[in-house]
mmCIF file of C-alpha atoms in Angstrom:
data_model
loop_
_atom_site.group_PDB
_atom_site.id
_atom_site.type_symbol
_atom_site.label_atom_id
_atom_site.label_comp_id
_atom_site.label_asym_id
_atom_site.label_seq_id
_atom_site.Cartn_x
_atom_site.Cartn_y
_atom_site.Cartn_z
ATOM 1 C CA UNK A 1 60.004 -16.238 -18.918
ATOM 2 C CA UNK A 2 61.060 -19.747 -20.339
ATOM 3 C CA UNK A 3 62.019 -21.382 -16.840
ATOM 4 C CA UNK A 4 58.550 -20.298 -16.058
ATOM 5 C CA UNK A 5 56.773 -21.798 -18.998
ATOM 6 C CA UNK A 6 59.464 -24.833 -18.928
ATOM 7 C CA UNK A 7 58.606 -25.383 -14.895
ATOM 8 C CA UNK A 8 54.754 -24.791 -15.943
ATOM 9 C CA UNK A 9 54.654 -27.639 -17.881
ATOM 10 C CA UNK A 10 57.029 -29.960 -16.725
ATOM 11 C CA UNK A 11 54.326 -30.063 -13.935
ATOM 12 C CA UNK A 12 51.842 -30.670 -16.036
ATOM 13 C CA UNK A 13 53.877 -33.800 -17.356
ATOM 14 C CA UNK A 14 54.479 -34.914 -14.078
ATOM 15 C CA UNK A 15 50.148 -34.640 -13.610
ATOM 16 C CA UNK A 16 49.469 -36.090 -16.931
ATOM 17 C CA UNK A 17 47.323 -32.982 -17.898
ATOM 18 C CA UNK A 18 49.508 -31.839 -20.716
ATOM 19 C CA UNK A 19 47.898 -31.806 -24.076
ATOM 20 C CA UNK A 20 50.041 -32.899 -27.240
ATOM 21 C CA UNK A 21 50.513 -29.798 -28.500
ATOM 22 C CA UNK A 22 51.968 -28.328 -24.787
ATOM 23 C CA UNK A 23 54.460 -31.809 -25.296
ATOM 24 C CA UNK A 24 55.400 -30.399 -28.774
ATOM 25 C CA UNK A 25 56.132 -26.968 -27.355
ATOM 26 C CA UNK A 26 57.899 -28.373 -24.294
ATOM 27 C CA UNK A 27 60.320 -30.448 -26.965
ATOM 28 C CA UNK A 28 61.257 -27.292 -28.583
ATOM 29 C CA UNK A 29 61.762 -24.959 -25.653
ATOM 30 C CA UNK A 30 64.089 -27.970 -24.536
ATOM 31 C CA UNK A 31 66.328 -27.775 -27.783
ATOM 32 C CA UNK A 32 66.215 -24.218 -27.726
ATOM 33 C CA UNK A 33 67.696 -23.918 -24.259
ATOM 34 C CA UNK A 34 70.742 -26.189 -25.428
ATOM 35 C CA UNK A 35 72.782 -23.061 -25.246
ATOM 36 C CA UNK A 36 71.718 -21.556 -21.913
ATOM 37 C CA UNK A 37 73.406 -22.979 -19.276
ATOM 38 C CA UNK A 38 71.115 -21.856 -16.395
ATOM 39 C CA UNK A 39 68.272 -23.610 -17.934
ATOM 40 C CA UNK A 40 70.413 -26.823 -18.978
ATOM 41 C CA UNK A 41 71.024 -26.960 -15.300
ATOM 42 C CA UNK A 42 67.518 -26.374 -13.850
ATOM 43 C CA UNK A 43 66.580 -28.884 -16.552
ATOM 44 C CA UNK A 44 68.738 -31.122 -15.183
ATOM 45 C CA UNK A 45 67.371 -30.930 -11.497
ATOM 46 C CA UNK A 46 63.684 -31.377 -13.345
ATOM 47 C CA UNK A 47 65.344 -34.469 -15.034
ATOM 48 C CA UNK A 48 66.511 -36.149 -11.369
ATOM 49 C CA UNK A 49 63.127 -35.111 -9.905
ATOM 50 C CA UNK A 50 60.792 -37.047 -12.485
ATOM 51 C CA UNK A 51 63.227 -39.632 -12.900
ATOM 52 C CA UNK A 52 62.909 -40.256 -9.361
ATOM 53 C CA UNK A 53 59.431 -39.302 -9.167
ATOM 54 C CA UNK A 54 57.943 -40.395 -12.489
ATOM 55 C CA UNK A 55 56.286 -44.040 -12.091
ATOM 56 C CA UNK A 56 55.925 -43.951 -15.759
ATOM 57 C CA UNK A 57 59.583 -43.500 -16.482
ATOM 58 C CA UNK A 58 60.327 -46.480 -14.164
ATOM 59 C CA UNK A 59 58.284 -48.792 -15.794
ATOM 60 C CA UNK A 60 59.979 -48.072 -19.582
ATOM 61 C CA UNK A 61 62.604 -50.391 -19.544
ATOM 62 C CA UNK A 62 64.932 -48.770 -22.078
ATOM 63 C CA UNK A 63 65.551 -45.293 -20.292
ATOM 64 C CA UNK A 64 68.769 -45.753 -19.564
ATOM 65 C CA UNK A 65 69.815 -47.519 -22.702
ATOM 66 C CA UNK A 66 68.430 -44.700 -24.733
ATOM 67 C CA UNK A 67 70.475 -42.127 -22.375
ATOM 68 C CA UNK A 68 73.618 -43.759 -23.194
ATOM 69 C CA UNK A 69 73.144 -43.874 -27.178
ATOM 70 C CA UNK A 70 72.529 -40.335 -26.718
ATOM 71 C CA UNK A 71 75.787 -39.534 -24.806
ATOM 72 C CA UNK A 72 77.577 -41.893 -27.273
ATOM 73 C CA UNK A 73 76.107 -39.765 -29.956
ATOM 74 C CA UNK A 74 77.025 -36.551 -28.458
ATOM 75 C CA UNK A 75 80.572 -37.560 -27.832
ATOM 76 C CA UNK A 76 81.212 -38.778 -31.183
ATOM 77 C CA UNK A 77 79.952 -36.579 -33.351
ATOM 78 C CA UNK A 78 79.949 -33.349 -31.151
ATOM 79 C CA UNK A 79 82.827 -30.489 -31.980
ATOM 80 C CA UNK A 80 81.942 -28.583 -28.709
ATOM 81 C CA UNK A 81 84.793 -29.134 -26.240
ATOM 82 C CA UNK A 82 84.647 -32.033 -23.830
ATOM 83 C CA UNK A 83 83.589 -29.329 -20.710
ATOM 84 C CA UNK A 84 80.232 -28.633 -22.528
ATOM 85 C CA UNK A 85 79.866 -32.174 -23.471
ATOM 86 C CA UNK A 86 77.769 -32.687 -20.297
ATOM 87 C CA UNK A 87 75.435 -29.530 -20.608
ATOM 88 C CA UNK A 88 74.222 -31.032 -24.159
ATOM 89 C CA UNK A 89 73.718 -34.656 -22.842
ATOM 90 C CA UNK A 90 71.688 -33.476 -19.695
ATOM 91 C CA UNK A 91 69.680 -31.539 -22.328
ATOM 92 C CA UNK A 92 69.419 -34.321 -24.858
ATOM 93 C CA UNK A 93 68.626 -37.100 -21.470
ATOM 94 C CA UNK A 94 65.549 -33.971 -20.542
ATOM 95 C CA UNK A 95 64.461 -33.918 -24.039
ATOM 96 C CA UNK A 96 64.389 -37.970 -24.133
ATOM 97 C CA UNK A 97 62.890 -38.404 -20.653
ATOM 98 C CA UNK A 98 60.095 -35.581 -21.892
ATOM 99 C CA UNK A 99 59.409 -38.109 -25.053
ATOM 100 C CA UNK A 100 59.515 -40.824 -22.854
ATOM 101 C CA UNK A 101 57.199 -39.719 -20.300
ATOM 102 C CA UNK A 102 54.992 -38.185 -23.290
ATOM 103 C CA UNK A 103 55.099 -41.593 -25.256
ATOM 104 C CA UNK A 104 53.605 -43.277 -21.787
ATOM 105 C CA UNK A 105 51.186 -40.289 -20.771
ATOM 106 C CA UNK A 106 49.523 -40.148 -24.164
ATOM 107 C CA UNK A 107 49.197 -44.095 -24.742
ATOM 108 C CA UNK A 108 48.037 -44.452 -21.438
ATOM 109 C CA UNK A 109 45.446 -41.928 -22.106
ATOM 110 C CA UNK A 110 42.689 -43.514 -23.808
ATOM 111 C CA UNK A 111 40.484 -42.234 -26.049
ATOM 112 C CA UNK A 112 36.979 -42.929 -25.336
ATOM 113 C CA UNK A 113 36.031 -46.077 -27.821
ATOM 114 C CA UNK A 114 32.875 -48.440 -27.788
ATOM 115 C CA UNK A 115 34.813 -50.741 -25.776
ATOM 116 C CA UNK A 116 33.641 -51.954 -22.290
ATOM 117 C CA UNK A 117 35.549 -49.659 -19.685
ATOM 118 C CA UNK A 118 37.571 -51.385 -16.959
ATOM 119 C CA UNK A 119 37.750 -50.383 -13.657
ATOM 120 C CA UNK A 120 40.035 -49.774 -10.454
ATOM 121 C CA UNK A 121 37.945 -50.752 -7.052
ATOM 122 C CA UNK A 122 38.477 -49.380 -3.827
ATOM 123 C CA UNK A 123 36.769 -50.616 -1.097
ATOM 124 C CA UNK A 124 36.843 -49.955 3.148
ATOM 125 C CA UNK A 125 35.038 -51.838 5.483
ATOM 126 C CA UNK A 126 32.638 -50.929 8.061
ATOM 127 C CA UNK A 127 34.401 -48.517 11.090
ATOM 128 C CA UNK A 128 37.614 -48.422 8.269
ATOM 129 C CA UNK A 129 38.339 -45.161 6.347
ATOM 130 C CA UNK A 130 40.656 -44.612 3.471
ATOM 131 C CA UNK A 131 42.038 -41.950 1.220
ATOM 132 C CA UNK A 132 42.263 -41.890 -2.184
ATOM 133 C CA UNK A 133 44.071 -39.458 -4.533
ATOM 134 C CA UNK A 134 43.717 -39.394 -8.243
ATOM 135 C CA UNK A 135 45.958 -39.161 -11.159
ATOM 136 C CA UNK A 136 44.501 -35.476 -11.546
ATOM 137 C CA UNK A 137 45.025 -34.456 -8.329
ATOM 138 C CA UNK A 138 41.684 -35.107 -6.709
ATOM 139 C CA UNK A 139 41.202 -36.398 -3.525
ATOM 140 C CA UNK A 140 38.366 -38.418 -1.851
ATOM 141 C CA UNK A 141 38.108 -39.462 1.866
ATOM 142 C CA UNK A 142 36.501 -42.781 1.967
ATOM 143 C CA UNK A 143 33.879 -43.309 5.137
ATOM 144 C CA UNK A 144 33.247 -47.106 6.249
ATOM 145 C CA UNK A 145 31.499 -49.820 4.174
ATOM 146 C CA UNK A 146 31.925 -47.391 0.781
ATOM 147 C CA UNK A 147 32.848 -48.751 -2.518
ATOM 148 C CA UNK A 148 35.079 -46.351 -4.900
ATOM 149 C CA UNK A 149 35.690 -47.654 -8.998
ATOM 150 C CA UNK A 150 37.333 -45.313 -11.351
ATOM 151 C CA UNK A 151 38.520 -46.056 -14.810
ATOM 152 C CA UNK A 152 41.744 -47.949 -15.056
ATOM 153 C CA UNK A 153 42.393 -45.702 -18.189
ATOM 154 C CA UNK A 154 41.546 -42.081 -18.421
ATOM 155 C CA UNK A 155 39.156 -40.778 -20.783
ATOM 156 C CA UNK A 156 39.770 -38.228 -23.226
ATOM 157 C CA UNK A 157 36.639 -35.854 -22.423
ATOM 158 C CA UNK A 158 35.629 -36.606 -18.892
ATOM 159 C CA UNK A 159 36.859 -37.720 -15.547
ATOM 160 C CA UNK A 160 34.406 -40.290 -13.643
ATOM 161 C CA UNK A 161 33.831 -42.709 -11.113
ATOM 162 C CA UNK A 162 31.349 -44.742 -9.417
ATOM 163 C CA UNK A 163 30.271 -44.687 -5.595
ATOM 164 C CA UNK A 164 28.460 -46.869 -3.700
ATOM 165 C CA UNK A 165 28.591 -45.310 0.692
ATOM 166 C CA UNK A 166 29.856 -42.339 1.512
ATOM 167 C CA UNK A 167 32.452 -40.360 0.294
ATOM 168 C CA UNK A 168 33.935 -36.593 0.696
ATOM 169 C CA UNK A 169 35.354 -34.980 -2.728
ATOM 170 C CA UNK A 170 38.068 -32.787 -3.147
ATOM 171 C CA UNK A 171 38.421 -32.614 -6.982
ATOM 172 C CA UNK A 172 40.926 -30.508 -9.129
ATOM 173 C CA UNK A 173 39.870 -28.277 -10.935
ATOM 174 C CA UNK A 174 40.135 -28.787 -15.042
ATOM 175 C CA UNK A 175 37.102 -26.831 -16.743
ATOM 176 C CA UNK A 176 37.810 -29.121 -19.930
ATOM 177 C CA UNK A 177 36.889 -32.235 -18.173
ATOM 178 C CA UNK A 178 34.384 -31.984 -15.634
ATOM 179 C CA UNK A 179 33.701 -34.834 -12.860
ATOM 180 C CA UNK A 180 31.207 -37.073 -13.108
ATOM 181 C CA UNK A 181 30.292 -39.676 -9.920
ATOM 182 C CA UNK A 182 27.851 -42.004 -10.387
ATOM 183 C CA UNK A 183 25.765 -43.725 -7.863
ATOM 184 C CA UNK A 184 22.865 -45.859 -7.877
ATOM 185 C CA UNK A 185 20.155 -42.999 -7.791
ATOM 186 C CA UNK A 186 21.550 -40.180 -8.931
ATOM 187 C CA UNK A 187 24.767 -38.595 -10.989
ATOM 188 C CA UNK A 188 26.582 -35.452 -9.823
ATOM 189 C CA UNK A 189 28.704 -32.984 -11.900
ATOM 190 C CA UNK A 190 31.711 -30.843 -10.785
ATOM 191 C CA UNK A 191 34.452 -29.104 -12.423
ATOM 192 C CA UNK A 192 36.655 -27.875 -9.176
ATOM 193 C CA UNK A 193 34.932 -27.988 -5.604
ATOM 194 C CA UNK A 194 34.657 -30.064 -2.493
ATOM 195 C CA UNK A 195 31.440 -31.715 -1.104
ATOM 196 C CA UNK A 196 30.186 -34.824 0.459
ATOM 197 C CA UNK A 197 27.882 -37.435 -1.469
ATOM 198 C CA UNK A 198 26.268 -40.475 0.930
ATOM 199 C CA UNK A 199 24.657 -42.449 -1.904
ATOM 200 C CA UNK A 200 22.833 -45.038 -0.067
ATOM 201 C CA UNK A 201 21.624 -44.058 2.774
ATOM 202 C CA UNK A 202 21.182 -40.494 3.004
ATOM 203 C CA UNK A 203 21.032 -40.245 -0.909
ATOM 204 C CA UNK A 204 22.392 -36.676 -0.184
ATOM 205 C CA UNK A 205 24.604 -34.366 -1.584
ATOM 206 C CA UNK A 206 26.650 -31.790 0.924
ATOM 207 C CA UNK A 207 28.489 -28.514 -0.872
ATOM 208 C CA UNK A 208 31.610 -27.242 1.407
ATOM 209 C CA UNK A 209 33.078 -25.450 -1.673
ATOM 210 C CA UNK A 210 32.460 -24.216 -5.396
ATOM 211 C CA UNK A 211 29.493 -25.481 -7.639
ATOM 212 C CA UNK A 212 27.838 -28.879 -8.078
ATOM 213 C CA UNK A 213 25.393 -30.477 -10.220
ATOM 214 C CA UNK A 214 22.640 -32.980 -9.110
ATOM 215 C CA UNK A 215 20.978 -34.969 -11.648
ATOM 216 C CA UNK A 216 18.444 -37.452 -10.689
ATOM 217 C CA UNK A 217 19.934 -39.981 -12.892
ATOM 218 C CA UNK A 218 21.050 -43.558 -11.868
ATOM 219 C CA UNK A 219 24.122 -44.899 -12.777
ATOM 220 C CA UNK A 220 23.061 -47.724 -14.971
ATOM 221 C CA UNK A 221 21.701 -44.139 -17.220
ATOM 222 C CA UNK A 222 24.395 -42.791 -17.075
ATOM 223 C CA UNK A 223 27.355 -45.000 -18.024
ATOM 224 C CA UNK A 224 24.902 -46.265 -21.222
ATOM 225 C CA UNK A 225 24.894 -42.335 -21.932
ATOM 226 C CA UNK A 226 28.755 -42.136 -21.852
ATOM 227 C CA UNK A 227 28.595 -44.879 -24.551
ATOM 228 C CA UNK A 228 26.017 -42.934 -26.386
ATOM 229 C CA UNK A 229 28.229 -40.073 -26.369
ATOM 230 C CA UNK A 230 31.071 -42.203 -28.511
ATOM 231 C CA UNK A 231 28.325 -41.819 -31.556
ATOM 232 C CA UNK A 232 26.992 -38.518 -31.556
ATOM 233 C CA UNK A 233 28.637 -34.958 -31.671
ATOM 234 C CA UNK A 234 26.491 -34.750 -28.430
ATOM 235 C CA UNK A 235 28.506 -34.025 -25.314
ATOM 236 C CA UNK A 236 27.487 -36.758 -22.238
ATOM 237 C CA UNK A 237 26.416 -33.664 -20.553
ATOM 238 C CA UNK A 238 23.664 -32.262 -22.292
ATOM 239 C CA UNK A 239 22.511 -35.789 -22.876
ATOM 240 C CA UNK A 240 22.447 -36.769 -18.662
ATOM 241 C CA UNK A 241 20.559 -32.984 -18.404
ATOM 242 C CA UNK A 242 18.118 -34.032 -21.280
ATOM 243 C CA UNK A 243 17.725 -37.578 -19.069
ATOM 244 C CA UNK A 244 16.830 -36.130 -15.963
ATOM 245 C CA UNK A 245 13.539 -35.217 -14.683
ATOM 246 C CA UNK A 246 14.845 -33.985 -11.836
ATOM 247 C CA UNK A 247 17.995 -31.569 -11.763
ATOM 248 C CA UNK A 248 19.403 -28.570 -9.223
ATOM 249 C CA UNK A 249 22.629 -26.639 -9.092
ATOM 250 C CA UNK A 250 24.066 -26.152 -5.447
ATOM 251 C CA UNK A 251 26.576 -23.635 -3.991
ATOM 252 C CA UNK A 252 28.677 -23.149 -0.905
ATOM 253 C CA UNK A 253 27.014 -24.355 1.820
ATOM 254 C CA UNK A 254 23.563 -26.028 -0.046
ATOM 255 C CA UNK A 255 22.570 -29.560 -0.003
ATOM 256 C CA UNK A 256 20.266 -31.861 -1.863
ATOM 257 C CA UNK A 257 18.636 -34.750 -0.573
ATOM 258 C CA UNK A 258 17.026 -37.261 -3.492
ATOM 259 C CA UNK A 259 13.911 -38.048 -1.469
ATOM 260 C CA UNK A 260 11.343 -41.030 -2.112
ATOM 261 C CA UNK A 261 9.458 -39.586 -4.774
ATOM 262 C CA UNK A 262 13.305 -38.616 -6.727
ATOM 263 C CA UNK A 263 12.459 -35.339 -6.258
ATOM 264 C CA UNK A 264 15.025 -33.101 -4.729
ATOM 265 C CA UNK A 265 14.771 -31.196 -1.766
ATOM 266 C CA UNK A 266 17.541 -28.403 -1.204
ATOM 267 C CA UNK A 267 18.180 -27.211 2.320
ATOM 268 C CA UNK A 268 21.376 -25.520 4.702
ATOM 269 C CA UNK A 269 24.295 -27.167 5.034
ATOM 270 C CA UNK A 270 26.501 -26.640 8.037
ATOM 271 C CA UNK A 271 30.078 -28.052 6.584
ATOM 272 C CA UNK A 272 30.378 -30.530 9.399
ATOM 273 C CA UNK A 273 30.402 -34.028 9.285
ATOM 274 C CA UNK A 274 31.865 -37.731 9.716
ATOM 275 C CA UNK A 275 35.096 -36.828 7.912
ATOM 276 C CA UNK A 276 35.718 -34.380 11.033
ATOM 277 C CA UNK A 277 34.481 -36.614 13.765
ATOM 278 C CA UNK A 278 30.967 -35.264 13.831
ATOM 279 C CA UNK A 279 28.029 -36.724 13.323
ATOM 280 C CA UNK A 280 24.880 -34.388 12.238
ATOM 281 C CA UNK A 281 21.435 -35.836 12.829
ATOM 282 C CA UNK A 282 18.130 -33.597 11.887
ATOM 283 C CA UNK A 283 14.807 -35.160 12.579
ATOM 284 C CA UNK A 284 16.437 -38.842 11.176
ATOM 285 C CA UNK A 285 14.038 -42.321 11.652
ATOM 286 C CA UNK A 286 16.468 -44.145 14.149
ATOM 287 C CA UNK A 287 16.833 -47.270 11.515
ATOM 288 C CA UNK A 288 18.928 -44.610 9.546
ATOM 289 C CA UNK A 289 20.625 -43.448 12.310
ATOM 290 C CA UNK A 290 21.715 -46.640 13.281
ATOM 291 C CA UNK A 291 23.257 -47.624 9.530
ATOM 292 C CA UNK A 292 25.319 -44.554 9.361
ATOM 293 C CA UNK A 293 26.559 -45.432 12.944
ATOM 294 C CA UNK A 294 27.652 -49.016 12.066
ATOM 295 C CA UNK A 295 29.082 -47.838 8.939
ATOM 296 C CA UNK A 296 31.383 -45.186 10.891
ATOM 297 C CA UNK A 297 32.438 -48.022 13.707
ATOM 298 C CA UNK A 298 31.784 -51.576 12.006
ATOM 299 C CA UNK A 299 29.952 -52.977 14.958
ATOM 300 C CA UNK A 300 26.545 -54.382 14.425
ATOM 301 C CA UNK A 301 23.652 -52.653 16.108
ATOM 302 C CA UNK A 302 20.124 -54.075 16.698
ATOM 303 C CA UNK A 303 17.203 -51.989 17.477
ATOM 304 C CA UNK A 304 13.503 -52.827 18.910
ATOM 305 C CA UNK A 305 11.184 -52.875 16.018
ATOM 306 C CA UNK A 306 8.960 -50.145 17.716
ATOM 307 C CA UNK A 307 11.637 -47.972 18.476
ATOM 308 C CA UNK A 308 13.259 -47.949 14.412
ATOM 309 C CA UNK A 309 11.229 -45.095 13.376
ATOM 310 C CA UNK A 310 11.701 -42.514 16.040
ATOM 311 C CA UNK A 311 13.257 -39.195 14.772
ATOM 312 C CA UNK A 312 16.405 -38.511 16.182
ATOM 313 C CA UNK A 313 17.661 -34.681 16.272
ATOM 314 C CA UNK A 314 21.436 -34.498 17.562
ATOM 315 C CA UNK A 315 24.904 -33.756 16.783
ATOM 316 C CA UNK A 316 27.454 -35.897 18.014
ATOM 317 C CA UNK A 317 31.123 -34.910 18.579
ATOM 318 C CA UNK A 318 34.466 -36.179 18.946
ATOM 319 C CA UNK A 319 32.170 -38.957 20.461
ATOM 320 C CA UNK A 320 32.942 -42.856 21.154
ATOM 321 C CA UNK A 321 31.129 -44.925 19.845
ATOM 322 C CA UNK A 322 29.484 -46.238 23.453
ATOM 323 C CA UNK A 323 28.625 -42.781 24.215
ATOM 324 C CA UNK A 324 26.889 -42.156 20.770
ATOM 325 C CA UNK A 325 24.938 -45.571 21.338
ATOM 326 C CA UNK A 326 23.706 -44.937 24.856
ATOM 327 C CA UNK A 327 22.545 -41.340 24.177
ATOM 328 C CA UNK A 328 20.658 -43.323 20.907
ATOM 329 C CA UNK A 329 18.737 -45.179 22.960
ATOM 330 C CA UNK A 330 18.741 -42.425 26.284
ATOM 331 C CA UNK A 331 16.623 -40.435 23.364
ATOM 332 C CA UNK A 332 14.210 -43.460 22.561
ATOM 333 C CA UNK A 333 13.705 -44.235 26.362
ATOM 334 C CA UNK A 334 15.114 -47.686 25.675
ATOM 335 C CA UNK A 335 18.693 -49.210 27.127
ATOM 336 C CA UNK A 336 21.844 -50.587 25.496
ATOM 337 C CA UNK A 337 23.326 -53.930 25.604
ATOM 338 C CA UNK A 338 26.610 -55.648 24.182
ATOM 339 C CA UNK A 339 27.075 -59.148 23.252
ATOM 340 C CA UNK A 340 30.540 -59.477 23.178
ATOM 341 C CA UNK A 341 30.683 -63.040 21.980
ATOM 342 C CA UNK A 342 28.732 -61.899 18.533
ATOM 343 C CA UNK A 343 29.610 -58.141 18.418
ATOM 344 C CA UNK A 344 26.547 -56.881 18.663
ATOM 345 C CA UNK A 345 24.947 -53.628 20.422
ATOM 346 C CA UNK A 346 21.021 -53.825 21.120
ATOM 347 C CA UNK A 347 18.888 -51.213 21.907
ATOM 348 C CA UNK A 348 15.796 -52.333 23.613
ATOM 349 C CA UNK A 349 12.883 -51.576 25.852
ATOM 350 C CA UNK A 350 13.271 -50.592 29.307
#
């Protein structure tokens, strides 16, 4: 039962999503296992792995001189014989790599203050896509001409970030701090669950998996309400829900579209989209259509003034980006052109 509860939260070292008292416990289930030479050795493997592994453990300079006081230590003032010298110095290095990697983990964890947050950008260009994965475990899939920011220092009570494109969410789940992404219109809420949020164009909000929260608040609102938060017993929750005028809770296969009025409007979603090569299009003005297509291939596209507010109905799959344009402008009885000196695709009258 203790290499269980010793590999259980080891791993939640290595995450950074072990809580002080879990470090304390992990400290004494290390000492206690001084005498158990099965776990001395699997702690030793664990000890390779995060040294290896650990970034925080390669960045504190004095790892090594603090595992060879502690050998000194154990040689001098040790009456053990010399053969079982090494079982107590692997389990003295563990329990000094597990304060070391604590010492980092919880400094580096900041508490939320009154201080302005800094923050870690991401950013692709049109037609580029990148991923992103999270000290928590969460990954996002960035689509073209998106920009990701995310705390360069965690929070105590909440994980959050700010989007600005299109991005698709697979976040870890940690009921004790729930996921909050920001975005110009609106602020969405998850705990564990995968969706898609396009913030500018589509102002939309896709479910694949689990349970999200759509609050029509924008993200200037909602980062002054996280400061609030640092002065009142008041959880930033229950203050963004008092904010919004405007708030629904999606499942599995729901999604909510912030429309002109910043009302939402919930509606079937079919789980498909840019981030597997398909391209979903229901009764879309063509000026939209043609912004989500130059921010999934990074060419410019021009379009006839008459013909930008045609509604376009079609999925497109596995589809180059010629073939997508031509059918575009097939569907608006108009013709496509390139310019290969300026880059540009024109749709125009026939």
């Amino acid at each position: 039962m203790k290499e269980k509860e010793i590999l259980y939260l080891i791993e939640k070292l290595q995450l950074k999503t072990i809580s002080t008292e879990e470090l304390k416990r992990l400290q004494h289930l290390f000492h206690e296992a001084s005498g158990n030479k099965a776990l001395l050795q699997l702690m030793r493997e664990k000890f390779d792995e995060i040294s290896d592994s650990s970034e925080a453990l390669k960045s504190f300079k004095q790892e090594q001189a603090i595992r060879s006081r502690l050998i000194r230590h154990i040689e001098k003032n040790s009456i053990v014989p010399k053969n079982r010298v090494r079982r107590y110095y692997w389990a003295s290095a563990v329990v000094a790599v597990c304060l070391i990697v604590g010492f980092v983990f919880l400094t580096d964890k900041v508490t939320d203050t009154n201080g302005e947050l800094k923050w870690t950008t991401v950013d692709t260009q049109a037609g580029e896509r990148k991923k992103v994965t999270l000290s928590d475990g969460t990954i996002i899939l960035l689509n073209g001409n998106t920009t990701l920011a995310y705390p360069t220092q965690m929070l105590q009570h909440i994980r959050l970030v700010k989007l600005k494109g299109e991005a698709f969410f697979d976040v870890a789940k940690n009921e004790k701090k729930p996921f909050l992404i920001v975005s110009k219109d609106f602020t969405t809420q998850v705990v564990g669950t995968s969706f898609n949020i396009d913030s500018d164009i589509g102002r939309v909000v896709e479910v694949n998996t689990g349970k999200v929260n759509v609050f029509a608040v924008p993200e200037n609102k909602t980062i002054e309400l996280i400061d609030m938060s640092h002065n009142t017993s008041e959880n930033i929750l229950s203050l963004i829900n008092k904010t919004s005028n405007t708030h629904v809770f999606l499942l599995n296969g729901q999604k909510a579209q912030l429309n002109q009025q910043n009302s939402w409007e919930v509606s079937t979603y079919y789980y498909k989209n840019w981030f597997d090569n398909e391209l979903v299009h229901l009764n879309e003005p063509l000026h939209q259509v043609i912004r989500k297509a130059y921010r999934n291939y990074g060419d410019s596209i021009a379009v006839h003034p008459s013909m930008v507010d045609k509604n376009i109905t079609i999925t497109f799959k596995n589809r180059k980006k010629e073939q997508v344009l031509n059918t575009l402008a097939e569907l608006c009885n108009g013709k496509l052109t390139y310019n290969k000196m300026t880059n540009t695709w024109t749709i125009t009258k026939k």
